[in-house]
PDB file of C-alpha atoms in Angstrom:
ATOM      1  CA  UNK A  29      67.434 283.344 175.827  1.00 90.00           C
ATOM      2  CA  UNK A  30      65.642 284.601 172.662  1.00 93.00           C
ATOM      3  CA  UNK A  31      67.829 286.530 170.448  1.00 92.00           C
ATOM      4  CA  UNK A  32      66.900 289.181 167.187  1.00 94.00           C
ATOM      5  CA  UNK A  33      69.767 289.297 164.543  1.00 90.00           C
ATOM      6  CA  UNK A  34      69.560 290.944 161.569  1.00 89.00           C
ATOM      7  CA  UNK A  35      68.730 288.020 158.172  1.00 85.00           C
ATOM      8  CA  UNK A  36      70.991 287.194 155.339  1.00 82.00           C
ATOM      9  CA  UNK A  37      69.675 290.050 153.454  1.00 83.00           C
ATOM     10  CA  UNK A  38      70.967 292.851 155.748  1.00 82.00           C
ATOM     11  CA  UNK A  39      74.224 294.455 155.906  1.00 81.00           C
ATOM     12  CA  UNK A  40      75.096 293.849 159.150  1.00 83.00           C
ATOM     13  CA  UNK A  41      74.329 290.008 158.553  1.00 82.00           C
ATOM     14  CA  UNK A  42      78.284 289.097 158.258  1.00 84.00           C
ATOM     15  CA  UNK A  43      79.583 291.571 160.312  1.00 84.00           C
ATOM     16  CA  UNK A  44      77.172 290.065 162.873  1.00 82.00           C
ATOM     17  CA  UNK A  45      78.221 286.548 161.925  1.00 81.00           C
ATOM     18  CA  UNK A  46      81.561 287.147 162.209  1.00 83.00           C
ATOM     19  CA  UNK A  47      81.624 288.736 165.507  1.00 80.00           C
ATOM     20  CA  UNK A  48      79.016 285.999 166.909  1.00 77.00           C
ATOM     21  CA  UNK A  49      79.523 282.862 164.716  1.00 71.00           C
ATOM     22  CA  UNK A  50      80.627 280.631 167.069  1.00 67.00           C
ATOM     23  CA  UNK A  51      77.512 281.320 169.333  1.00 63.00           C
ATOM     24  CA  UNK A  52      75.023 281.823 166.522  1.00 64.00           C
ATOM     25  CA  UNK A  53      76.219 278.786 164.344  1.00 64.00           C
ATOM     26  CA  UNK A  54      73.529 276.843 162.720  1.00 63.00           C
ATOM     27  CA  UNK A  55      73.037 273.047 163.678  1.00 61.00           C
ATOM     28  CA  UNK A  56      74.348 270.944 160.818  1.00 63.00           C
ATOM     29  CA  UNK A  57      71.465 269.918 158.838  1.00 62.00           C
ATOM     30  CA  UNK A  58      69.800 272.643 159.099  1.00 69.00           C
ATOM     31  CA  UNK A  59      67.914 274.258 156.065  1.00 72.00           C
ATOM     32  CA  UNK A  60      69.560 277.059 154.455  1.00 69.00           C
ATOM     33  CA  UNK A  61      66.530 279.494 154.526  1.00 73.00           C
ATOM     34  CA  UNK A  62      65.393 279.135 158.157  1.00 77.00           C
ATOM     35  CA  UNK A  63      65.469 282.129 159.984  1.00 82.00           C
ATOM     36  CA  UNK A  64      65.172 280.662 163.656  1.00 85.00           C
ATOM     37  CA  UNK A  65      67.393 278.132 165.225  1.00 82.00           C
ATOM     38  CA  UNK A  66      68.133 276.652 168.764  1.00 82.00           C
ATOM     39  CA  UNK A  67      71.754 276.538 170.172  1.00 76.00           C
ATOM     40  CA  UNK A  68      71.817 274.939 173.863  1.00 77.00           C
ATOM     41  CA  UNK A  69      69.546 276.918 175.637  1.00 83.00           C
ATOM     42  CA  UNK A  70      69.556 280.111 173.109  1.00 86.00           C
ATOM     43  CA  UNK A  71      66.906 280.828 169.996  1.00 90.00           C
ATOM     44  CA  UNK A  72      67.702 282.909 167.403  1.00 89.00           C
ATOM     45  CA  UNK A  73      65.296 284.766 165.282  1.00 92.00           C
ATOM     46  CA  UNK A  74      66.728 286.273 161.899  1.00 90.00           C
ATOM     47  CA  UNK A  75      65.055 289.535 160.500  1.00 90.00           C
ATOM     48  CA  UNK A  76      64.808 293.071 159.089  1.00 90.00           C
ATOM     49  CA  UNK A  77      67.140 295.313 161.107  1.00 88.00           C
ATOM     50  CA  UNK A  78      64.537 297.762 161.531  1.00 90.00           C
ATOM     51  CA  UNK A  79      62.188 295.390 163.179  1.00 93.00           C
ATOM     52  CA  UNK A  80      64.453 294.275 166.258  1.00 95.00           C
ATOM     53  CA  UNK A  81      63.847 296.929 168.452  1.00 96.00           C
ATOM     54  CA  UNK A  82      60.356 296.610 168.049  1.00 95.00           C
ATOM     55  CA  UNK A  83      60.621 292.810 169.047  1.00 96.00           C
ATOM     56  CA  UNK A  84      62.510 293.866 172.243  1.00 96.00           C
ATOM     57  CA  UNK A  85      60.164 296.370 173.253  1.00 95.00           C
ATOM     58  CA  UNK A  86      57.189 293.913 172.766  1.00 95.00           C
ATOM     59  CA  UNK A  87      59.050 291.619 174.799  1.00 94.00           C
ATOM     60  CA  UNK A  88      58.786 289.042 171.806  1.00 95.00           C
ATOM     61  CA  UNK A  89      62.899 288.660 172.406  1.00 95.00           C
ATOM     62  CA  UNK A  90      64.939 288.878 175.375  1.00 95.00           C
ATOM     63  CA  UNK A  91      68.030 290.733 173.138  1.00 94.00           C
ATOM     64  CA  UNK A  92      68.603 291.818 169.761  1.00 94.00           C
ATOM     65  CA  UNK A  93      71.486 292.821 167.808  1.00 93.00           C
ATOM     66  CA  UNK A  94      71.303 296.087 165.312  1.00 93.00           C
ATOM     67  CA  UNK A  95      71.925 298.922 163.584  1.00 93.00           C
ATOM     68  CA  UNK A  96      72.328 302.394 166.268  1.00 94.00           C
ATOM     69  CA  UNK A  97      70.302 304.328 163.735  1.00 95.00           C
ATOM     70  CA  UNK A  98      67.614 301.626 163.671  1.00 94.00           C
ATOM     71  CA  UNK A  99      67.330 302.017 167.649  1.00 93.00           C
ATOM     72  CA  UNK A 100      67.697 306.033 167.602  1.00 95.00           C
ATOM     73  CA  UNK A 101      64.972 306.187 165.119  1.00 96.00           C
ATOM     74  CA  UNK A 102      62.667 303.263 167.027  1.00 95.00           C
ATOM     75  CA  UNK A 103      63.638 305.684 169.982  1.00 93.00           C
ATOM     76  CA  UNK A 104      62.270 308.993 169.098  1.00 94.00           C
ATOM     77  CA  UNK A 105      59.536 307.724 167.637  1.00 95.00           C
ATOM     78  CA  UNK A 106      57.836 305.947 170.179  1.00 94.00           C
ATOM     79  CA  UNK A 107      59.690 307.196 173.594  1.00 91.00           C
ATOM     80  CA  UNK A 108      60.435 303.484 174.752  1.00 87.00           C
ATOM     81  CA  UNK A 109      63.397 303.447 177.187  1.00 85.00           C
ATOM     82  CA  UNK A 110      64.926 300.547 175.660  1.00 91.00           C
ATOM     83  CA  UNK A 111      68.895 300.113 176.785  1.00 92.00           C
ATOM     84  CA  UNK A 112      71.850 300.213 174.079  1.00 91.00           C
ATOM     85  CA  UNK A 113      75.322 298.795 174.227  1.00 92.00           C
ATOM     86  CA  UNK A 114      77.708 299.442 171.860  1.00 92.00           C
ATOM     87  CA  UNK A 115      79.470 296.201 169.656  1.00 89.00           C
ATOM     88  CA  UNK A 116      82.631 296.638 168.160  1.00 86.00           C
ATOM     89  CA  UNK A 117      82.877 298.575 165.158  1.00 87.00           C
ATOM     90  CA  UNK A 118      82.263 296.341 162.163  1.00 83.00           C
ATOM     91  CA  UNK A 119      81.004 298.894 159.493  1.00 79.00           C
ATOM     92  CA  UNK A 120      80.466 302.434 160.494  1.00 86.00           C
ATOM     93  CA  UNK A 121      78.076 304.252 158.550  1.00 91.00           C
ATOM     94  CA  UNK A 122      76.950 307.738 158.630  1.00 94.00           C
ATOM     95  CA  UNK A 123      73.471 309.130 159.040  1.00 96.00           C
ATOM     96  CA  UNK A 124      73.551 312.679 157.318  1.00 95.00           C
ATOM     97  CA  UNK A 125      71.616 315.292 155.555  1.00 96.00           C
ATOM     98  CA  UNK A 126      72.227 315.635 152.277  1.00 95.00           C
ATOM     99  CA  UNK A 127      71.647 318.400 149.043  1.00 95.00           C
ATOM    100  CA  UNK A 128      72.584 319.925 146.458  1.00 94.00           C
ATOM    101  CA  UNK A 129      74.918 323.176 146.810  1.00 91.00           C
ATOM    102  CA  UNK A 130      73.050 326.373 146.912  1.00 91.00           C
ATOM    103  CA  UNK A 131      69.704 324.478 146.871  1.00 92.00           C
ATOM    104  CA  UNK A 132      66.437 326.092 148.596  1.00 93.00           C
ATOM    105  CA  UNK A 133      65.232 323.694 150.378  1.00 94.00           C
ATOM    106  CA  UNK A 134      61.617 322.950 151.229  1.00 95.00           C
ATOM    107  CA  UNK A 135      61.099 319.190 150.869  1.00 97.00           C
ATOM    108  CA  UNK A 136      63.410 316.754 153.217  1.00 97.00           C
ATOM    109  CA  UNK A 137      63.167 312.559 151.835  1.00 97.00           C
ATOM    110  CA  UNK A 138      64.339 310.022 154.564  1.00 96.00           C
ATOM    111  CA  UNK A 139      64.278 307.092 155.872  1.00 93.00           C
ATOM    112  CA  UNK A 140      64.471 308.281 159.386  1.00 96.00           C
ATOM    113  CA  UNK A 141      61.260 310.723 160.103  1.00 96.00           C
ATOM    114  CA  UNK A 142      61.629 310.621 163.431  1.00 96.00           C
ATOM    115  CA  UNK A 143      65.570 311.542 163.251  1.00 96.00           C
ATOM    116  CA  UNK A 144      64.691 314.203 160.976  1.00 96.00           C
ATOM    117  CA  UNK A 145      62.242 315.779 163.193  1.00 94.00           C
ATOM    118  CA  UNK A 146      64.078 316.178 166.485  1.00 94.00           C
ATOM    119  CA  UNK A 147      67.128 317.480 164.288  1.00 94.00           C
ATOM    120  CA  UNK A 148      65.153 320.217 162.580  1.00 93.00           C
ATOM    121  CA  UNK A 149      63.378 321.357 166.128  1.00 91.00           C
ATOM    122  CA  UNK A 150      67.046 321.747 167.594  1.00 91.00           C
ATOM    123  CA  UNK A 151      68.395 324.157 165.131  1.00 86.00           C
ATOM    124  CA  UNK A 152      68.729 327.448 165.593  1.00 73.00           C
ATOM    125  CA  UNK A 153      67.457 328.618 162.642  1.00 73.00           C
ATOM    126  CA  UNK A 154      64.075 326.631 162.033  1.00 72.00           C
ATOM    127  CA  UNK A 155      61.996 327.062 158.718  1.00 77.00           C
ATOM    128  CA  UNK A 156      59.114 324.895 157.876  1.00 85.00           C
ATOM    129  CA  UNK A 157      60.031 321.986 155.488  1.00 92.00           C
ATOM    130  CA  UNK A 158      57.778 318.983 154.672  1.00 95.00           C
ATOM    131  CA  UNK A 159      59.045 315.410 155.534  1.00 96.00           C
ATOM    132  CA  UNK A 160      57.988 312.487 153.423  1.00 96.00           C
ATOM    133  CA  UNK A 161      59.206 309.018 154.408  1.00 95.00           C
ATOM    134  CA  UNK A 162      60.524 306.473 151.803  1.00 93.00           C
ATOM    135  CA  UNK A 163      62.034 302.977 152.123  1.00 87.00           C
ATOM    136  CA  UNK A 164      65.074 302.516 150.559  1.00 77.00           C
ATOM    137  CA  UNK A 165      67.457 304.781 148.227  1.00 79.00           C
ATOM    138  CA  UNK A 166      66.534 308.009 148.000  1.00 90.00           C
ATOM    139  CA  UNK A 167      69.365 309.662 145.947  1.00 93.00           C
ATOM    140  CA  UNK A 168      67.573 309.770 142.861  1.00 93.00           C
ATOM    141  CA  UNK A 169      64.215 311.214 144.390  1.00 95.00           C
ATOM    142  CA  UNK A 170      66.458 314.157 146.007  1.00 95.00           C
ATOM    143  CA  UNK A 171      68.335 314.732 142.698  1.00 94.00           C
ATOM    144  CA  UNK A 172      65.670 315.208 140.284  1.00 94.00           C
ATOM    145  CA  UNK A 173      63.327 317.353 142.936  1.00 96.00           C
ATOM    146  CA  UNK A 174      64.395 320.967 142.737  1.00 95.00           C
ATOM    147  CA  UNK A 175      63.680 321.646 146.246  1.00 96.00           C
ATOM    148  CA  UNK A 176      64.861 318.522 147.995  1.00 96.00           C
ATOM    149  CA  UNK A 177      67.146 317.349 150.355  1.00 96.00           C
ATOM    150  CA  UNK A 178      67.240 313.878 152.616  1.00 96.00           C
ATOM    151  CA  UNK A 179      68.180 312.716 155.508  1.00 96.00           C
ATOM    152  CA  UNK A 180      69.710 309.099 155.101  1.00 94.00           C
ATOM    153  CA  UNK A 181      72.334 306.502 155.534  1.00 93.00           C
ATOM    154  CA  UNK A 182      75.788 306.486 153.983  1.00 92.00           C
ATOM    155  CA  UNK A 183      78.425 304.386 153.898  1.00 88.00           C
ATOM    156  CA  UNK A 184      80.677 305.006 150.930  1.00 86.00           C
ATOM    157  CA  UNK A 185      78.992 307.708 149.435  1.00 88.00           C
ATOM    158  CA  UNK A 186      79.719 306.514 146.313  1.00 91.00           C
ATOM    159  CA  UNK A 187      75.901 306.806 145.870  1.00 91.00           C
ATOM    160  CA  UNK A 188      75.619 310.453 146.638  1.00 92.00           C
ATOM    161  CA  UNK A 189      78.423 311.539 144.324  1.00 93.00           C
ATOM    162  CA  UNK A 190      77.331 309.670 141.590  1.00 93.00           C
ATOM    163  CA  UNK A 191      74.076 311.495 142.159  1.00 92.00           C
ATOM    164  CA  UNK A 192      75.495 314.969 142.326  1.00 93.00           C
ATOM    165  CA  UNK A 193      74.957 315.115 146.159  1.00 95.00           C
ATOM    166  CA  UNK A 194      76.562 316.771 148.901  1.00 93.00           C
ATOM    167  CA  UNK A 195      76.997 315.788 152.512  1.00 92.00           C
ATOM    168  CA  UNK A 196      75.761 318.901 154.309  1.00 90.00           C
ATOM    169  CA  UNK A 197      75.453 317.590 157.737  1.00 92.00           C
ATOM    170  CA  UNK A 198      76.550 314.188 159.384  1.00 94.00           C
ATOM    171  CA  UNK A 199      73.639 313.444 162.201  1.00 95.00           C
ATOM    172  CA  UNK A 200      75.560 310.333 163.681  1.00 94.00           C
ATOM    173  CA  UNK A 201      77.601 307.732 163.378  1.00 93.00           C
ATOM    174  CA  UNK A 202      76.052 304.146 163.358  1.00 92.00           C
ATOM    175  CA  UNK A 203      77.688 300.877 164.028  1.00 92.00           C
ATOM    176  CA  UNK A 204      76.125 297.686 165.633  1.00 91.00           C
ATOM    177  CA  UNK A 205      74.587 297.679 169.140  1.00 92.00           C
ATOM    178  CA  UNK A 206      73.063 295.237 171.331  1.00 93.00           C
ATOM    179  CA  UNK A 207      69.693 296.522 172.693  1.00 94.00           C
ATOM    180  CA  UNK A 208      67.740 295.222 175.425  1.00 93.00           C
ATOM    181  CA  UNK A 209      64.526 296.074 177.381  1.00 91.00           C
ATOM    182  CA  UNK A 210      66.680 295.970 180.856  1.00 87.00           C
ATOM    183  CA  UNK A 211      70.568 296.521 182.229  1.00 83.00           C
ATOM    184  CA  UNK A 212      70.128 293.028 183.721  1.00 83.00           C
ATOM    185  CA  UNK A 213      69.660 291.013 180.164  1.00 85.00           C
ATOM    186  CA  UNK A 214      72.933 289.549 179.615  1.00 77.00           C
ATOM    187  CA  UNK A 215      74.629 287.366 177.064  1.00 75.00           C
ATOM    188  CA  UNK A 216      78.107 285.935 176.254  1.00 69.00           C
ATOM    189  CA  UNK A 217      80.122 288.964 174.949  1.00 67.00           C
ATOM    190  CA  UNK A 218      77.826 291.472 175.874  1.00 72.00           C
ATOM    191  CA  UNK A 219      78.419 291.731 180.059  1.00 70.00           C
ATOM    192  CA  UNK A 220      80.963 294.631 179.737  1.00 80.00           C
ATOM    193  CA  UNK A 221      79.933 296.833 176.625  1.00 86.00           C
ATOM    194  CA  UNK A 222      79.656 300.162 176.599  1.00 89.00           C
ATOM    195  CA  UNK A 223      76.127 301.743 177.218  1.00 89.00           C
ATOM    196  CA  UNK A 224      75.075 304.197 174.226  1.00 91.00           C
ATOM    197  CA  UNK A 225      73.494 307.651 174.802  1.00 91.00           C
ATOM    198  CA  UNK A 226      70.575 309.336 172.054  1.00 91.00           C
ATOM    199  CA  UNK A 227      72.363 311.934 169.929  1.00 92.00           C
ATOM    200  CA  UNK A 228      72.822 315.402 171.345  1.00 91.00           C
ATOM    201  CA  UNK A 229      70.369 316.989 169.559  1.00 89.00           C
ATOM    202  CA  UNK A 230      67.289 315.001 170.346  1.00 85.00           C
ATOM    203  CA  UNK A 231      68.270 315.410 174.069  1.00 75.00           C
ATOM    204  CA  UNK A 232      65.181 317.546 174.246  1.00 59.00           C
ATOM    205  CA  UNK A 233      62.646 314.498 173.651  1.00 55.00           C
TER     206      UNK A 233
END
């Protein structure tokens, strides 16, 4: 089996290593910067979490371990019906709508354009806003734009607080999940995991 898992630069690398270290341990003598390894009949590929659903959907890998937020964004953006299974909670974060209290929002900056669009479409009171996709930290940009808000990943909330932003609406909780193209794909420790669904605001998509 070919397995894609978060690389060393990912926030999920250590939780995944803690959970599956006995199955994903690099062989002795392997190069510390190698992003692939073989363990018995399995091959492990380390990569960006955002790339993992696409690798699974393309058939390049059989199984991926990534964040629930990444999987939901990919599904809504592409319509790919990948299977998600929940792993035990390790580093729970939240995808949230963040703004400055009382601000009249005209632009939403986000790493999650598909989630943002689905959430906006499901709101009872819809008003046109511009969605701008950014990669990485957006809190400073949101703060300086007097008509800006954001949909972004929040773990501790410290960066939001330092930039004077408030969590207006938590959209979804996110933790690690296993992603496959088929229910029949199994790997040690993943056979009886709970199936995950998409968030309720995306049910019409």
